[in-house]
mmCIF file of C-alpha atoms in Angstrom:
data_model
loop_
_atom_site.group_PDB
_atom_site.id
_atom_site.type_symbol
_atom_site.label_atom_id
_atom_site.label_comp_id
_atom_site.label_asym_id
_atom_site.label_seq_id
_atom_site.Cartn_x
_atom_site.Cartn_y
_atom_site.Cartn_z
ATOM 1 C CA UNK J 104 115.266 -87.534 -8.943
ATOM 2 C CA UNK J 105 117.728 -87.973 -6.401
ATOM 3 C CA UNK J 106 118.076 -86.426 -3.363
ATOM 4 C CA UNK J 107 120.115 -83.523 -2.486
ATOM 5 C CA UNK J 108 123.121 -84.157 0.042
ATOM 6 C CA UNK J 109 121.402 -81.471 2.455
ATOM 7 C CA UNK J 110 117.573 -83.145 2.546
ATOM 8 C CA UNK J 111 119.590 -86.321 3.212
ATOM 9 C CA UNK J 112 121.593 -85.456 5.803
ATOM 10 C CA UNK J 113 118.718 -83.455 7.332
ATOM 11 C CA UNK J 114 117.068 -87.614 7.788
ATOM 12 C CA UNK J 115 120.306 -88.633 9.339
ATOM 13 C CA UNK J 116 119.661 -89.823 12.823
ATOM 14 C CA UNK J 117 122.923 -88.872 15.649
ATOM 15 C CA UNK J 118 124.487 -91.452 16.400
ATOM 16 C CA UNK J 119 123.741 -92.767 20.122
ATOM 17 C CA UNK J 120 126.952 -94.830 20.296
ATOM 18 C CA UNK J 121 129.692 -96.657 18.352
ATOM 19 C CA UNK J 122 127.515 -99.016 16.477
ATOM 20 C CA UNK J 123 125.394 -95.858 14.610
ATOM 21 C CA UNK J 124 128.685 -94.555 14.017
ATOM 22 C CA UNK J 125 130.400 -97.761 11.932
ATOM 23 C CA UNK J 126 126.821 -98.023 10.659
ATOM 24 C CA UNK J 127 127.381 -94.590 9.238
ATOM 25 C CA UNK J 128 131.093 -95.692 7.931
ATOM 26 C CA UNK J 129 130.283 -98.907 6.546
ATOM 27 C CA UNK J 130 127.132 -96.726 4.742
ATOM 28 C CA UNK J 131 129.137 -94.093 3.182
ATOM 29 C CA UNK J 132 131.667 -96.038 1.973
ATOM 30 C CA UNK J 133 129.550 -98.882 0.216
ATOM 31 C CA UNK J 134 130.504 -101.907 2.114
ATOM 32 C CA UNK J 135 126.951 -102.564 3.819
ATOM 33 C CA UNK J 136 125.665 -103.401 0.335
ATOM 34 C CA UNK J 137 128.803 -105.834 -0.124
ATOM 35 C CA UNK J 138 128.259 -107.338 3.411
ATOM 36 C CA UNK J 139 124.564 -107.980 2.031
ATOM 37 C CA UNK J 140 125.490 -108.860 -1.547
ATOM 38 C CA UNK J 141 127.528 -111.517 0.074
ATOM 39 C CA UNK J 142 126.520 -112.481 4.042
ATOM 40 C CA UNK J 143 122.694 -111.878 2.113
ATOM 41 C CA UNK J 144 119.883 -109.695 3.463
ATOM 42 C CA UNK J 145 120.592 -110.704 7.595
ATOM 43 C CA UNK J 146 124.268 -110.241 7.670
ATOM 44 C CA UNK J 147 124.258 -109.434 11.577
ATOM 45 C CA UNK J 148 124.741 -106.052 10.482
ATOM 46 C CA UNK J 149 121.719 -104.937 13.047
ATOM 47 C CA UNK J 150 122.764 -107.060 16.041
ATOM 48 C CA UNK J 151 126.928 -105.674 15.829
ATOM 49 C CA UNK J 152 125.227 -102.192 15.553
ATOM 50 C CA UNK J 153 122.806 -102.802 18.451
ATOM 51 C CA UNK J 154 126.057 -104.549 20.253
ATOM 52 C CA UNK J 155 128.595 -101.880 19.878
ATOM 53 C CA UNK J 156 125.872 -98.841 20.679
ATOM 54 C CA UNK J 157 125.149 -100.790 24.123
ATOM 55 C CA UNK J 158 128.396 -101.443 25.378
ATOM 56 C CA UNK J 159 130.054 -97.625 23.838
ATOM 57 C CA UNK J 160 126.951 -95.686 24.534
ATOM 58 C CA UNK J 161 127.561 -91.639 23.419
ATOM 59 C CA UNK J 162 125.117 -90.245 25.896
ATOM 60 C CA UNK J 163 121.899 -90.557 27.569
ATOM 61 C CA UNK J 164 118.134 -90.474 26.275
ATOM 62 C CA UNK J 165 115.093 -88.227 27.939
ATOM 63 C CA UNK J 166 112.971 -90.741 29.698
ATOM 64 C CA UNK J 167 109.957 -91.110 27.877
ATOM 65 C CA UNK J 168 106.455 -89.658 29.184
ATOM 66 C CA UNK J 169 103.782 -91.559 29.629
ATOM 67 C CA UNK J 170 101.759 -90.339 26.695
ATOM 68 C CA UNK J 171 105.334 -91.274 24.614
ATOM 69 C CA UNK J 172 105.094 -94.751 26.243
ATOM 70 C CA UNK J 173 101.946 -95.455 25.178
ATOM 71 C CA UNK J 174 102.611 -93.975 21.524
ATOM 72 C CA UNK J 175 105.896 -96.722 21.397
ATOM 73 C CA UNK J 176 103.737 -99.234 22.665
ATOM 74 C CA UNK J 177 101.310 -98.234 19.762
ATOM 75 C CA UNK J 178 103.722 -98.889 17.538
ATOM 76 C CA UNK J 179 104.665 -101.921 18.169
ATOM 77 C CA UNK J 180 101.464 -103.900 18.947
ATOM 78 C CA UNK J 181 101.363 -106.874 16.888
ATOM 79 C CA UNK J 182 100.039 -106.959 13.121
ATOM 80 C CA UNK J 183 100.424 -103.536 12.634
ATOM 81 C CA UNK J 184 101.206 -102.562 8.595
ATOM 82 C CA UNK J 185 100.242 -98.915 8.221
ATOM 83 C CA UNK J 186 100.472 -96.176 10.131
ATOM 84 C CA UNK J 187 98.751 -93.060 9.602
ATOM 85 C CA UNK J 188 100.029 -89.376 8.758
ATOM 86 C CA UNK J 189 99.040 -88.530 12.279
ATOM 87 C CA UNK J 190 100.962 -90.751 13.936
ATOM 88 C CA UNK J 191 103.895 -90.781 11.617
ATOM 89 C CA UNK J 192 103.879 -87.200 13.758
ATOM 90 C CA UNK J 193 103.688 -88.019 16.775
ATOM 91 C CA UNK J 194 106.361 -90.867 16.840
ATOM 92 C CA UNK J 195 108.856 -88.408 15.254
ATOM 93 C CA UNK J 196 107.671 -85.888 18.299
ATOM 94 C CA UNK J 197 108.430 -88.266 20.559
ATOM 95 C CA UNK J 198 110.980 -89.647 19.276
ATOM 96 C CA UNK J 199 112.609 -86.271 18.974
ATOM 97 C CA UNK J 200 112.151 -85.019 22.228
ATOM 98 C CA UNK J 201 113.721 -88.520 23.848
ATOM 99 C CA UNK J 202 116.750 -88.643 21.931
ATOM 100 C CA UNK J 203 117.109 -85.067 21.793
ATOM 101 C CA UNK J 204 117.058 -85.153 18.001
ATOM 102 C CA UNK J 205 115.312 -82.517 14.919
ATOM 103 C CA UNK J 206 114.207 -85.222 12.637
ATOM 104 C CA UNK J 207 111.021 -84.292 10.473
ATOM 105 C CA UNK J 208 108.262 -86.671 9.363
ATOM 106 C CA UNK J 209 108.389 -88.502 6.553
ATOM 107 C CA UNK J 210 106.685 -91.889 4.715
ATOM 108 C CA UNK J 211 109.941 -93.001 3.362
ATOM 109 C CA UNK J 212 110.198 -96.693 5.192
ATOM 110 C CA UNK J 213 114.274 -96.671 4.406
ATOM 111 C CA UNK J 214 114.367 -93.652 6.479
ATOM 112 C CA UNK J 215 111.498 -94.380 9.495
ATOM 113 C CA UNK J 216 113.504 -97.942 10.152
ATOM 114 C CA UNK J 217 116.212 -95.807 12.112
ATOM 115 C CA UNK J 218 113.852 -94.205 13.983
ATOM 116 C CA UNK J 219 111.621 -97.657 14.707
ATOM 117 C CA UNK J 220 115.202 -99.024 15.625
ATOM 118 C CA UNK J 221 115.524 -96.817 18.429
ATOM 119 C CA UNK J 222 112.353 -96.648 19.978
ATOM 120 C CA UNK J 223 112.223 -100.703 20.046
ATOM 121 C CA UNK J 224 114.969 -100.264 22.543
ATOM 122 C CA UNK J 225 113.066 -97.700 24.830
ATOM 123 C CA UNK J 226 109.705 -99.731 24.101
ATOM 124 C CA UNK J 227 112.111 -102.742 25.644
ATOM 125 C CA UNK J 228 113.801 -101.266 28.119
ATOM 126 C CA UNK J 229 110.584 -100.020 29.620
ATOM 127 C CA UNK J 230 108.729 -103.161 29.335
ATOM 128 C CA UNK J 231 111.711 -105.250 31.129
ATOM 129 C CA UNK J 232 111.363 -102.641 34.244
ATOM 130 C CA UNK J 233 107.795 -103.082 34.393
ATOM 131 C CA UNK J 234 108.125 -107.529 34.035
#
């Protein structure tokens, strides 16, 4: 069944700067598919977004707590495949809280990869001030 326009919109993550907005544009109107249909499944769609939303940020993020830190850093240790209910929670908690966002929990991967996106540039950014 597909979903209504409200429960999707309700996943949709702000947009932090210009790239999550053409991301948004090029979304809606179909022509991410036809970049990957043609360009294939790494079109450079990820690096122009990451690009754009670095040099046209939209505002600032909540700098992350330590307990937060350590729940990115969680995340991305190496090998990890699953993550469990719990956690799913408590990244969306603190992912909400840094970027100031509403988001709910969910196990849908198309919708979490946002999410990951975003905290893999705090989880960097931290880890470059600390090297």
């Amino acid at each position: 069944m597909p979903k209504k326009s409200s429960e999707k919109k309700s996943q949709e993550i702000k947009s932090t700067g210009l790239g999550d907005t053409v991301e948004k544009v090029l979304r809606s109107t179909g022509i991410d598919k036809l970049a990957k249909a043609i360009l294939g499944e790494d079109c450079g769609c990820d690096k122009r977004q990451e690009l754009l939303n670095n040099l046209f940020p939209y505002g600032k993020y909540n700098a992350p707590t330590d307990e937060e830190l350590d729940i990115i850093e969680w995340l991305f240790e190496s090998g990890r495949t699953t993550i469990s209910g719990s956690m799913v929670k408590e990244i969306y908690a603190a992912y909400n809280r840094i970027f100031n966002d509403k988001l709910q929990p969910t196990n849908c991967s198309s919708c979490f990869k946002p999410v990951k996106q975003k905290l893999l540039k705090i989880h960097n950014e931290f880890n470059k001030r600390q090297g």
